Amino acid sequence: MSNMSKEIVNVKYCILGYGYASLIAYHKILKNNDHDDVLILQSKEAKQIFTLEHQNFQFSPLPIFPVKESKLYNSDLFDDVAEQKPIMVSFSKLKNFDYSTFKIKEGSLADFMVKAQGVDKNLCLGAKQWGEEMFTVPFSQVQSKIERHYVNPKGNTRIGYINGKSLFKYAIDKLNPNVLNYLNIEYIDVKEKEVHLNDSIVHYEQLISTLPIHKLLKLCSLEYYHDTSYAGCKFHFFTHDGDFKENQMIYDCDYHSDIIRIFSISNNFLMVQLNSKKRNSVISNIEDRVQELAPNISGLSHVRKLYVPMCYPTELILDKSTLDSIACLKKNDIIPFGRFGNWEYSDLHELDWSIID
């Protein structure tokens, strides 16, 4: 479609991406603006990742648990919401994990974890989450996160869901944001301040992007050479009968098991997070292991699965040309924001909210 035949949309603030960080940015902008001044651009493909339906109710499936220190939890968006129940966490016994069989490279994530915490359940869970690469690759972003929150904790009081919903879904319901769904973005004209979509052109005064930074730079025709390695997550959802109460979580420390953790979204609906490296897990094997971890559960029934390819950035941006390109974005009123927008494995309360205040 030629530019002449495309619909023209004019907006003061354009938010590219539709996650937690995007919603809080939207809410902050509304403090001094109207809904008509703000537009979120949401990929039609991303929509199915953030919202699922089960038994006629919609929920956000991702286990992004807010913490009491986060801007999200303390936002006046949730003044009328009952306080969330804390997550009750337990760990299974450490099994089938022989640390001596791995060749450890100096500076690797495993080397860092052993020096910081010793050989323990966390090291086993790390190997299941990040794969055997963690014994040879730095995973510098992950090292930084562990250092901040577990070696030298600065406050990270995790809380759970309310009535089977995360705060993400509550924010959508409360804000009812102005959203434009698009099929694809053709390019972003940095100088003209335009986002060219497949069927429209969005003129903006300021663009806030939570897209992965390398995707944003590519759309803007700017150079990047940083390591774009990231890790994904794989989930299965089950209904059940029995005693596994809302906001219970169990970490599976058996290295031979595909399961990393199970979490109870509600009293009869649970989510299982799997080792993302193992793509062909057998459902019956998952059910059997869940039954072992939570023996009071009965009547497990598989509902659906979900694979989220991008969940955690793994390496810091150190390349000068990439950093120069990011500086160019900011000079032209484009603000990279959020975990993948800034390429920082961080929690919501660690983001620099002053850049959108």
Coordinates of N, CA, C and O in Angstrom, one line a residue, residues 1 19 65 91 153 170 190 219 243 291 294 299 305:
M1 N 0.9 -1.2 0.0 CA 0.0 0.0 0.0 C 0.9 1.2 0.0 O 1.8 1.4 0.8
G19 N 2.9 -4.0 27.2 CA 3.2 -4.8 28.4 C 3.0 -3.9 29.7 O 2.4 -2.9 29.6
F65 N 5.2 -11.3 38.5 CA 4.6 -11.0 39.8 C 5.1 -9.6 40.3 O 6.4 -9.4 40.4
F91 N 10.2 -25.5 48.0 CA 11.2 -26.2 47.1 C 11.1 -27.7 47.3 O 11.1 -28.1 48.4
P153 N 20.2 -8.2 48.7 CA 18.8 -7.8 48.5 C 18.5 -6.3 48.9 O 18.9 -5.9 49.9
Y170 N -5.8 -6.1 35.4 CA -6.5 -5.1 36.1 C -6.2 -3.7 35.5 O -7.1 -2.9 35.4
V190 N 12.7 8.5 11.8 CA 13.2 9.2 13.1 C 13.0 10.7 12.9 O 12.6 11.4 13.8
L219 N 14.1 -1.0 12.9 CA 13.0 -0.2 12.3 C 13.4 1.2 12.0 O 12.9 1.9 11.1
D243 N -6.3 -29.9 46.8 CA -5.8 -28.8 47.7 C -4.5 -28.2 47.1 O -3.4 -28.7 47.4
Q291 N 1.8 -34.2 40.1 CA 1.1 -35.0 41.1 C 2.1 -35.3 42.3 O 1.7 -35.3 43.4
A294 N 2.7 -32.0 44.2 CA 1.5 -31.5 45.0 C 0.5 -32.7 45.1 O -0.4 -32.8 44.3
G299 N -7.5 -35.1 39.5 CA -8.3 -34.7 38.3 C -7.6 -33.6 37.4 O -8.2 -32.8 36.8
K305 N -1.2 -24.7 26.1 CA 0.2 -24.4 26.3 C 0.5 -23.0 25.7 O -0.3 -22.5 24.9

